[in-house]
């Protein structure tokens, strides 16, 4: 026999209120509501019994972390993602929500330049994306992982990861991800001194970008070549 837990209506009301405020861009107000929901005052407790599920509680923690990310408070968001209560709720999540958790956590770590734990979080997000058979989510993970690694100037790490990413992109036939990884690899090699390899990668891409009038791609390719020339 399966027993359905009915979550207290006043908790659902607060959850929806906080989510609506976040969607409207009022992140400070949303954060205040999440605080009342997760850390109730005596007045909050007087609203009635606090009946909830681990999935509901975990979602509330995660959405609080999202608001902190939106506010640029990445260390505070990290602390929420790593909260023991948040971690205890993970087994209650279905695979799409578990992906959201690890993807969001990984991006928070990337913002902080914490590359080693970021790598682990993205690996877990990719594992969830793979189980879902979701190529879009896999692309998001690889794209962001490479961007954060470059932003942190972790060139040796980026060199290794671009090789892995290029193999994955070839296996699934993702031409866009191949291009992203090729340019990230070229940037890593430019910083590590591989000038000839960089030119071999970038010059054909630059020629195609110029022929197609792809200004963003042209700017990116030229940026990498300037690193080699300086």
Short mmCIF file of C-alpha atoms in Angstrom, two decimals:
data_model
loop_
_atom_site.label_atom_id
_atom_site.label_comp_id
_atom_site.label_asym_id
_atom_site.label_seq_id
_atom_site.Cartn_x
_atom_site.Cartn_y
_atom_site.Cartn_z
CA UNK A 1 0.00 0.00 0.00
CA UNK A 2 1.31 3.45 -0.94
CA UNK A 3 0.65 6.34 1.39
CA UNK A 4 0.44 9.81 -0.14
CA UNK A 5 1.72 12.60 2.09
CA UNK A 6 -0.37 15.76 1.80
CA UNK A 7 1.90 18.78 2.15
CA UNK A 8 0.57 21.52 4.41
CA UNK A 9 -1.32 24.11 2.32
CA UNK A 10 0.43 27.08 3.97
CA UNK A 11 3.81 25.62 2.96
CA UNK A 12 2.65 25.17 -0.63
CA UNK A 13 1.40 28.75 -0.57
CA UNK A 14 4.78 30.06 0.59
CA UNK A 15 6.60 27.90 -1.97
CA UNK A 16 4.48 29.28 -4.81
CA UNK A 17 4.85 32.83 -3.53
CA UNK A 18 8.65 32.58 -3.42
CA UNK A 19 8.78 31.00 -6.88
CA UNK A 20 6.53 33.71 -8.34
CA UNK A 21 8.66 36.49 -6.86
CA UNK A 22 11.78 34.89 -8.35
CA UNK A 23 10.15 34.63 -11.79
CA UNK A 24 9.24 38.33 -11.52
CA UNK A 25 12.88 39.19 -10.76
CA UNK A 26 12.26 40.26 -7.16
CA UNK A 27 15.03 38.06 -5.80
CA UNK A 28 15.43 39.70 -2.39
CA UNK A 29 11.74 39.31 -1.63
CA UNK A 30 11.84 35.73 -2.89
CA UNK A 31 14.83 34.96 -0.68
CA UNK A 32 12.97 36.31 2.36
CA UNK A 33 10.05 33.96 1.69
CA UNK A 34 12.37 30.97 1.24
CA UNK A 35 13.94 31.84 4.60
CA UNK A 36 10.53 31.84 6.29
CA UNK A 37 9.71 28.51 4.67
CA UNK A 38 12.98 26.79 5.54
CA UNK A 39 13.79 28.50 8.85
CA UNK A 40 10.39 29.32 10.34
CA UNK A 41 9.96 31.77 13.16
CA UNK A 42 7.54 31.11 16.01
CA UNK A 43 4.98 33.18 14.12
CA UNK A 44 5.51 31.08 10.99
CA UNK A 45 5.04 27.91 13.01
CA UNK A 46 1.72 29.19 14.32
CA UNK A 47 0.28 28.96 10.79
CA UNK A 48 -0.25 25.24 11.29
CA UNK A 49 1.39 21.83 11.13
CA UNK A 50 4.51 21.56 8.94
CA UNK A 51 3.83 18.43 6.91
CA UNK A 52 6.13 18.03 3.91
CA UNK A 53 8.11 15.53 1.87
CA UNK A 54 11.84 15.23 1.28
CA UNK A 55 11.26 16.10 -2.39
CA UNK A 56 9.36 19.28 -1.45
CA UNK A 57 12.00 20.30 1.08
CA UNK A 58 14.85 19.62 -1.33
CA UNK A 59 13.17 21.65 -4.06
CA UNK A 60 12.78 24.56 -1.64
CA UNK A 61 16.46 24.43 -0.71
CA UNK A 62 17.49 24.27 -4.36
CA UNK A 63 15.29 27.18 -5.37
CA UNK A 64 16.70 29.24 -2.50
CA UNK A 65 20.16 28.51 -3.91
CA UNK A 66 18.99 29.61 -7.36
CA UNK A 67 17.88 32.95 -5.97
CA UNK A 68 21.25 33.40 -4.28
CA UNK A 69 22.90 32.65 -7.64
CA UNK A 70 20.71 35.29 -9.29
CA UNK A 71 21.85 37.74 -6.61
CA UNK A 72 25.49 36.91 -7.32
CA UNK A 73 25.93 35.44 -3.83
CA UNK A 74 27.67 32.31 -5.05
CA UNK A 75 29.38 31.33 -1.79
CA UNK A 76 26.04 31.48 0.02
CA UNK A 77 24.47 29.43 -2.78
CA UNK A 78 27.25 26.85 -2.44
CA UNK A 79 26.52 26.54 1.26
CA UNK A 80 22.86 25.81 0.50
CA UNK A 81 23.73 23.20 -2.14
CA UNK A 82 26.09 21.55 0.36
CA UNK A 83 23.71 21.76 3.34
CA UNK A 84 23.31 18.31 4.93
CA UNK A 85 19.53 18.64 4.76
CA UNK A 86 19.71 19.45 1.04
CA UNK A 87 22.01 16.48 0.44
CA UNK A 88 19.70 14.17 2.40
CA UNK A 89 16.84 15.11 0.06
CA UNK A 90 18.63 14.12 -3.16
CA UNK A 91 17.42 10.49 -3.16
CA UNK A 92 13.85 11.86 -3.32
CA UNK A 93 14.48 13.66 -6.63
CA UNK A 94 13.60 12.19 -9.99
CA UNK A 95 16.29 12.30 -12.68
CA UNK A 96 15.44 15.70 -14.28
CA UNK A 97 15.46 17.42 -10.88
CA UNK A 98 18.65 15.62 -9.91
CA UNK A 99 20.19 16.99 -13.10
CA UNK A 100 19.03 20.49 -12.17
CA UNK A 101 20.67 20.15 -8.77
CA UNK A 102 24.08 19.02 -9.98
CA UNK A 103 24.08 21.38 -12.97
CA UNK A 104 23.24 24.37 -10.77
CA UNK A 105 25.72 23.31 -8.10
CA UNK A 106 28.45 22.89 -10.73
CA UNK A 107 27.83 26.38 -12.11
CA UNK A 108 27.99 27.85 -8.62
CA UNK A 109 31.36 26.17 -8.10
CA UNK A 110 32.49 27.41 -11.50
CA UNK A 111 31.60 30.96 -10.52
CA UNK A 112 33.80 30.52 -7.46
CA UNK A 113 36.69 29.04 -9.44
CA UNK A 114 36.44 25.78 -7.46
CA UNK A 115 37.36 23.60 -10.43
CA UNK A 116 37.93 20.21 -8.77
CA UNK A 117 34.50 19.98 -7.06
CA UNK A 118 32.96 21.61 -10.15
CA UNK A 119 34.32 18.78 -12.27
CA UNK A 120 32.69 16.22 -9.98
CA UNK A 121 29.35 18.05 -10.02
CA UNK A 122 29.33 18.35 -13.82
CA UNK A 123 30.20 14.66 -14.08
CA UNK A 124 27.15 13.83 -11.98
CA UNK A 125 24.98 16.20 -14.03
CA UNK A 126 26.22 14.53 -17.23
CA UNK A 127 25.43 11.12 -15.77
CA UNK A 128 21.85 12.27 -15.15
CA UNK A 129 21.64 13.79 -18.65
CA UNK A 130 22.92 10.54 -20.15
CA UNK A 131 20.31 8.50 -18.29
CA UNK A 132 17.67 10.88 -19.62
CA UNK A 133 19.06 10.52 -23.15
CA UNK A 134 19.13 14.33 -23.33
CA UNK A 135 21.73 15.73 -25.76
CA UNK A 136 20.75 19.32 -24.97
CA UNK A 137 21.56 18.88 -21.30
CA UNK A 138 24.87 17.19 -22.18
CA UNK A 139 25.75 20.16 -24.40
CA UNK A 140 24.93 22.58 -21.57
CA UNK A 141 27.25 20.73 -19.21
CA UNK A 142 30.18 20.59 -21.61
CA UNK A 143 29.75 24.19 -22.77
CA UNK A 144 29.70 25.55 -19.23
CA UNK A 145 32.46 23.29 -17.93
CA UNK A 146 34.82 24.51 -20.65
CA UNK A 147 33.83 28.14 -20.11
CA UNK A 148 34.41 28.03 -16.36
CA UNK A 149 37.75 26.26 -16.80
CA UNK A 150 38.89 28.95 -19.22
CA UNK A 151 37.66 31.69 -16.93
CA UNK A 152 39.70 30.19 -14.10
CA UNK A 153 42.77 29.92 -16.37
CA UNK A 154 43.01 26.20 -15.63
CA UNK A 155 44.83 25.50 -18.90
CA UNK A 156 46.11 21.99 -18.27
CA UNK A 157 42.70 20.89 -17.01
CA UNK A 158 41.07 22.53 -20.06
CA UNK A 159 43.51 20.78 -22.39
CA UNK A 160 42.48 17.38 -21.00
CA UNK A 161 38.75 18.13 -20.91
CA UNK A 162 38.61 19.42 -24.48
CA UNK A 163 40.05 16.13 -25.70
CA UNK A 164 37.34 14.22 -23.84
CA UNK A 165 34.67 16.61 -25.07
CA UNK A 166 35.80 16.32 -28.70
CA UNK A 167 35.56 12.54 -28.48
CA UNK A 168 32.06 12.77 -27.03
CA UNK A 169 30.98 15.30 -29.68
CA UNK A 170 32.33 13.05 -32.44
CA UNK A 171 30.50 10.05 -31.01
CA UNK A 172 27.14 11.84 -30.98
CA UNK A 173 27.69 13.92 -34.11
CA UNK A 174 27.39 17.30 -32.38
CA UNK A 175 29.09 19.72 -34.78
CA UNK A 176 28.34 22.79 -32.67
CA UNK A 177 29.92 21.28 -29.55
CA UNK A 178 32.88 20.18 -31.68
CA UNK A 179 33.46 23.80 -32.68
CA UNK A 180 33.17 25.03 -29.09
CA UNK A 181 35.63 22.39 -27.87
CA UNK A 182 38.08 23.03 -30.71
CA UNK A 183 38.31 26.72 -29.86
CA UNK A 184 38.58 26.01 -26.13
CA UNK A 185 41.37 23.56 -26.88
CA UNK A 186 43.10 26.16 -29.04
CA UNK A 187 42.93 28.69 -26.20
CA UNK A 188 44.42 26.16 -23.78
CA UNK A 189 47.22 25.33 -26.22
CA UNK A 190 47.86 29.03 -26.83
CA UNK A 191 48.41 29.51 -23.11
CA UNK A 192 50.56 26.37 -22.89
CA UNK A 193 52.80 27.36 -25.81
CA UNK A 194 51.50 25.20 -28.66
CA UNK A 195 51.55 27.92 -31.32
CA UNK A 196 51.60 25.72 -34.42
CA UNK A 197 48.77 23.53 -33.13
CA UNK A 198 46.73 26.62 -32.33
CA UNK A 199 47.06 28.03 -35.84
CA UNK A 200 46.18 24.65 -37.35
CA UNK A 201 42.93 24.62 -35.35
CA UNK A 202 41.93 28.28 -35.53
CA UNK A 203 42.80 29.42 -39.06
CA UNK A 204 40.34 27.06 -40.85
CA UNK A 205 37.62 28.00 -38.36
CA UNK A 206 38.35 31.70 -38.87
CA UNK A 207 38.17 31.32 -42.66
CA UNK A 208 34.77 29.61 -42.43
CA UNK A 209 33.52 32.22 -39.97
CA UNK A 210 34.55 35.08 -42.24
CA UNK A 211 32.92 33.41 -45.23
CA UNK A 212 29.73 33.03 -43.26
CA UNK A 213 29.83 36.45 -41.62
CA UNK A 214 29.78 34.92 -38.14
CA UNK A 215 30.99 37.90 -36.14
CA UNK A 216 31.03 36.25 -32.71
CA UNK A 217 33.05 33.32 -34.03
CA UNK A 218 35.42 35.67 -35.85
CA UNK A 219 36.01 37.66 -32.65
CA UNK A 220 36.65 34.49 -30.65
CA UNK A 221 39.11 33.07 -33.20
CA UNK A 222 40.97 36.36 -33.47
CA UNK A 223 41.16 36.59 -29.67
CA UNK A 224 42.92 33.22 -29.54
CA UNK A 225 45.35 34.17 -32.32
CA UNK A 226 46.27 37.35 -30.44
CA UNK A 227 47.32 35.21 -27.46
CA UNK A 228 49.68 33.29 -29.74
CA UNK A 229 51.12 36.43 -31.32
CA UNK A 230 51.82 38.25 -28.04
#
